[in-house]
């Protein structure tokens, strides 16, 4: 494929939707019922990865008998309670960037660790699904981020050269995944601040999507 413009493949949580703050709140809300102490660093370790990997992290921290699936289900129920009552907003600059990029001939993909059904539902509810040429959920991939599989699969499906494709991520696992796939990782931090590793792996770090948008327009 002759790419005249770089393909853009976005993460969803923490990049397109301001979900990470809500999920963090959910974990803190339900942790006492599960006797899960010091939950915040455990939560942060799961940012950008799948439910299956999240369960592994929970069991590693709290023991093999920890009811990780039940914990995740309780967190999901709490998330939907908050979403129904308050709504989960679109991240600053996301809608404007997607609209501009679509109008200017960019191919747009999305590669999220969240389940495909949930991704499509979340994007559709906010009128964003139609912007994307290709959407891939984490349940469609065997190895989750930080493995390169989800981004490599998305690039193949979109006939995009990874070396000419931006992956827009907020998490360490996502940046590692995109870099391992041979892409150009863009970090837009949400809950996790840039580290020296992230500065080495990412081609650029922007404070928000509006700043990335301005970079593309230059």
PDB file of C-alpha atoms in Angstrom, residues 65-200:
ATOM      1  CA  UNK A  65      -7.403 -18.007  45.442  1.00  0.00           C
ATOM      2  CA  UNK A  66      -8.357 -14.363  44.931  1.00  0.00           C
ATOM      3  CA  UNK A  67     -11.740 -14.171  43.089  1.00  0.00           C
ATOM      4  CA  UNK A  68     -10.356 -12.098  40.240  1.00  0.00           C
ATOM      5  CA  UNK A  69     -13.218 -12.738  37.826  1.00  0.00           C
ATOM      6  CA  UNK A  70     -15.762 -11.754  40.457  1.00  0.00           C
ATOM      7  CA  UNK A  71     -13.742  -8.632  41.211  1.00  0.00           C
ATOM      8  CA  UNK A  72     -13.682  -7.633  37.543  1.00  0.00           C
ATOM      9  CA  UNK A  73     -17.405  -8.282  37.202  1.00  0.00           C
ATOM     10  CA  UNK A  74     -18.127  -6.146  40.264  1.00  0.00           C
ATOM     11  CA  UNK A  75     -15.926  -3.365  38.865  1.00  0.00           C
ATOM     12  CA  UNK A  76     -17.778  -3.585  35.553  1.00  0.00           C
ATOM     13  CA  UNK A  77     -21.168  -3.316  37.256  1.00  0.00           C
ATOM     14  CA  UNK A  78     -19.980  -0.299  39.218  1.00  0.00           C
ATOM     15  CA  UNK A  79     -18.626   1.279  36.023  1.00  0.00           C
ATOM     16  CA  UNK A  80     -21.997   0.986  34.318  1.00  0.00           C
ATOM     17  CA  UNK A  81     -23.731   2.449  37.352  1.00  0.00           C
ATOM     18  CA  UNK A  82     -21.482   5.494  37.137  1.00  0.00           C
ATOM     19  CA  UNK A  83     -21.799   5.699  33.363  1.00  0.00           C
ATOM     20  CA  UNK A  84     -25.600   5.561  33.562  1.00  0.00           C
ATOM     21  CA  UNK A  85     -25.741   8.178  36.324  1.00  0.00           C
ATOM     22  CA  UNK A  86     -23.003  10.572  35.248  1.00  0.00           C
ATOM     23  CA  UNK A  87     -21.744   9.548  31.804  1.00  0.00           C
ATOM     24  CA  UNK A  88     -18.131   8.974  30.746  1.00  0.00           C
ATOM     25  CA  UNK A  89     -16.849  11.900  28.677  1.00  0.00           C
ATOM     26  CA  UNK A  90     -14.898  11.914  25.447  1.00  0.00           C
ATOM     27  CA  UNK A  91     -11.294  13.026  25.995  1.00  0.00           C
ATOM     28  CA  UNK A  92     -10.360  16.602  25.228  1.00  0.00           C
ATOM     29  CA  UNK A  93      -9.657  17.079  21.539  1.00  0.00           C
ATOM     30  CA  UNK A  94     -10.623  13.545  20.484  1.00  0.00           C
ATOM     31  CA  UNK A  95     -13.747  14.322  18.511  1.00  0.00           C
ATOM     32  CA  UNK A  96     -12.154  17.278  16.744  1.00  0.00           C
ATOM     33  CA  UNK A  97      -9.058  15.266  15.827  1.00  0.00           C
ATOM     34  CA  UNK A  98     -11.041  12.318  14.468  1.00  0.00           C
ATOM     35  CA  UNK A  99     -13.280  14.606  12.387  1.00  0.00           C
ATOM     36  CA  UNK A 100     -10.314  16.515  10.950  1.00  0.00           C
ATOM     37  CA  UNK A 101      -8.285  13.375  10.240  1.00  0.00           C
ATOM     38  CA  UNK A 102     -11.194  11.701   8.460  1.00  0.00           C
ATOM     39  CA  UNK A 103     -11.830  14.802   6.357  1.00  0.00           C
ATOM     40  CA  UNK A 104      -8.142  14.976   5.447  1.00  0.00           C
ATOM     41  CA  UNK A 105      -7.773  11.434   4.161  1.00  0.00           C
ATOM     42  CA  UNK A 106      -6.137   9.651   7.089  1.00  0.00           C
ATOM     43  CA  UNK A 107      -6.900   5.971   7.611  1.00  0.00           C
ATOM     44  CA  UNK A 108      -8.108   5.553  11.195  1.00  0.00           C
ATOM     45  CA  UNK A 109      -7.970   2.402  13.286  1.00  0.00           C
ATOM     46  CA  UNK A 110      -8.551   1.508  16.905  1.00  0.00           C
ATOM     47  CA  UNK A 111      -6.796  -1.231  18.880  1.00  0.00           C
ATOM     48  CA  UNK A 112      -8.100  -1.581  22.433  1.00  0.00           C
ATOM     49  CA  UNK A 113      -7.528  -4.118  25.184  1.00  0.00           C
ATOM     50  CA  UNK A 114     -11.233  -3.822  25.981  1.00  0.00           C
ATOM     51  CA  UNK A 115     -13.576  -6.456  24.542  1.00  0.00           C
ATOM     52  CA  UNK A 116     -14.725  -5.855  20.960  1.00  0.00           C
ATOM     53  CA  UNK A 117     -18.419  -5.721  21.858  1.00  0.00           C
ATOM     54  CA  UNK A 118     -17.806  -3.144  24.576  1.00  0.00           C
ATOM     55  CA  UNK A 119     -15.532  -1.039  22.364  1.00  0.00           C
ATOM     56  CA  UNK A 120     -18.096  -0.843  19.588  1.00  0.00           C
ATOM     57  CA  UNK A 121     -20.901  -0.088  22.051  1.00  0.00           C
ATOM     58  CA  UNK A 122     -18.923   2.666  23.814  1.00  0.00           C
ATOM     59  CA  UNK A 123     -17.871   4.341  20.561  1.00  0.00           C
ATOM     60  CA  UNK A 124     -21.289   4.018  18.955  1.00  0.00           C
ATOM     61  CA  UNK A 125     -23.038   5.549  21.976  1.00  0.00           C
ATOM     62  CA  UNK A 126     -20.920   8.674  21.530  1.00  0.00           C
ATOM     63  CA  UNK A 127     -21.200   8.865  17.748  1.00  0.00           C
ATOM     64  CA  UNK A 128     -17.543   7.969  17.194  1.00  0.00           C
ATOM     65  CA  UNK A 129     -17.605   4.472  15.719  1.00  0.00           C
ATOM     66  CA  UNK A 130     -18.116   5.643  12.132  1.00  0.00           C
ATOM     67  CA  UNK A 131     -14.818   7.543  12.145  1.00  0.00           C
ATOM     68  CA  UNK A 132     -12.835   4.304  12.274  1.00  0.00           C
ATOM     69  CA  UNK A 133     -12.002   2.164   9.261  1.00  0.00           C
ATOM     70  CA  UNK A 134     -11.059  -0.749  11.504  1.00  0.00           C
ATOM     71  CA  UNK A 135     -11.690  -1.594  15.166  1.00  0.00           C
ATOM     72  CA  UNK A 136     -10.025  -4.426  17.090  1.00  0.00           C
ATOM     73  CA  UNK A 137     -10.837  -5.485  20.662  1.00  0.00           C
ATOM     74  CA  UNK A 138      -8.553  -7.264  23.074  1.00  0.00           C
ATOM     75  CA  UNK A 139     -10.654 -10.429  23.211  1.00  0.00           C
ATOM     76  CA  UNK A 140      -9.792 -11.077  19.555  1.00  0.00           C
ATOM     77  CA  UNK A 141      -6.076 -11.390  20.361  1.00  0.00           C
ATOM     78  CA  UNK A 142      -4.350 -14.179  22.301  1.00  0.00           C
ATOM     79  CA  UNK A 143      -1.492 -12.127  23.731  1.00  0.00           C
ATOM     80  CA  UNK A 144      -2.436  -8.752  25.183  1.00  0.00           C
ATOM     81  CA  UNK A 145      -0.432  -5.554  25.311  1.00  0.00           C
ATOM     82  CA  UNK A 146       2.537  -5.208  25.923  1.00  0.00           C
ATOM     83  CA  UNK A 147       2.914  -7.971  23.309  1.00  0.00           C
ATOM     84  CA  UNK A 148       2.835  -6.509  19.782  1.00  0.00           C
ATOM     85  CA  UNK A 149       0.040  -8.776  18.527  1.00  0.00           C
ATOM     86  CA  UNK A 150      -2.914  -6.377  18.586  1.00  0.00           C
ATOM     87  CA  UNK A 151      -1.068  -3.622  16.749  1.00  0.00           C
ATOM     88  CA  UNK A 152       0.562  -6.006  14.289  1.00  0.00           C
ATOM     89  CA  UNK A 153      -2.864  -7.462  13.520  1.00  0.00           C
ATOM     90  CA  UNK A 154      -4.412  -4.019  13.063  1.00  0.00           C
ATOM     91  CA  UNK A 155      -1.633  -2.926  10.704  1.00  0.00           C
ATOM     92  CA  UNK A 156      -2.035  -6.064   8.592  1.00  0.00           C
ATOM     93  CA  UNK A 157      -5.810  -5.656   8.438  1.00  0.00           C
ATOM     94  CA  UNK A 158      -5.458  -2.034   7.365  1.00  0.00           C
ATOM     95  CA  UNK A 159      -2.647  -2.811   4.877  1.00  0.00           C
ATOM     96  CA  UNK A 160      -0.551  -0.257   6.729  1.00  0.00           C
ATOM     97  CA  UNK A 161       3.218  -0.196   6.981  1.00  0.00           C
ATOM     98  CA  UNK A 162       3.925  -0.231  10.756  1.00  0.00           C
ATOM     99  CA  UNK A 163       6.943   2.035  10.282  1.00  0.00           C
ATOM    100  CA  UNK A 164       4.632   4.679   8.783  1.00  0.00           C
ATOM    101  CA  UNK A 165       1.816   4.240  11.305  1.00  0.00           C
ATOM    102  CA  UNK A 166       1.240   6.204  14.497  1.00  0.00           C
ATOM    103  CA  UNK A 167      -0.085   4.350  17.545  1.00  0.00           C
ATOM    104  CA  UNK A 168      -1.664   6.793  19.982  1.00  0.00           C
ATOM    105  CA  UNK A 169      -1.454   5.476  23.547  1.00  0.00           C
ATOM    106  CA  UNK A 170      -1.611   6.566  27.175  1.00  0.00           C
ATOM    107  CA  UNK A 171      -0.310   3.433  28.911  1.00  0.00           C
ATOM    108  CA  UNK A 172       3.130   1.932  29.315  1.00  0.00           C
ATOM    109  CA  UNK A 173       1.838  -1.427  28.077  1.00  0.00           C
ATOM    110  CA  UNK A 174       0.390   0.218  24.983  1.00  0.00           C
ATOM    111  CA  UNK A 175       3.586   2.092  24.119  1.00  0.00           C
ATOM    112  CA  UNK A 176       5.601  -1.097  24.585  1.00  0.00           C
ATOM    113  CA  UNK A 177       3.170  -2.980  22.342  1.00  0.00           C
ATOM    114  CA  UNK A 178       3.306  -0.390  19.553  1.00  0.00           C
ATOM    115  CA  UNK A 179       7.088  -0.138  19.701  1.00  0.00           C
ATOM    116  CA  UNK A 180       7.444  -3.925  19.551  1.00  0.00           C
ATOM    117  CA  UNK A 181       5.183  -3.919  16.475  1.00  0.00           C
ATOM    118  CA  UNK A 182       7.611  -1.560  14.731  1.00  0.00           C
ATOM    119  CA  UNK A 183       5.259   1.421  14.797  1.00  0.00           C
ATOM    120  CA  UNK A 184       5.675   5.088  15.700  1.00  0.00           C
ATOM    121  CA  UNK A 185       4.279   5.300  19.253  1.00  0.00           C
ATOM    122  CA  UNK A 186       2.711   8.560  20.386  1.00  0.00           C
ATOM    123  CA  UNK A 187       2.195   8.908  24.132  1.00  0.00           C
ATOM    124  CA  UNK A 188      -0.600  11.105  25.435  1.00  0.00           C
ATOM    125  CA  UNK A 189      -0.363  10.500  29.199  1.00  0.00           C
ATOM    126  CA  UNK A 190      -3.491   9.998  31.258  1.00  0.00           C
ATOM    127  CA  UNK A 191      -2.979   8.323  34.659  1.00  0.00           C
ATOM    128  CA  UNK A 192       0.609   7.267  34.071  1.00  0.00           C
ATOM    129  CA  UNK A 193       3.311   9.923  33.727  1.00  0.00           C
ATOM    130  CA  UNK A 194       6.060   9.576  31.116  1.00  0.00           C
ATOM    131  CA  UNK A 195       9.113   7.684  32.317  1.00  0.00           C
ATOM    132  CA  UNK A 196      12.574   7.504  30.827  1.00  0.00           C
ATOM    133  CA  UNK A 197      11.581   4.206  29.187  1.00  0.00           C
ATOM    134  CA  UNK A 198       8.572   5.879  27.580  1.00  0.00           C
ATOM    135  CA  UNK A 199      10.730   8.744  26.309  1.00  0.00           C
ATOM    136  CA  UNK A 200      12.987   6.185  24.671  1.00  0.00           C
TER     137      UNK A 200
END
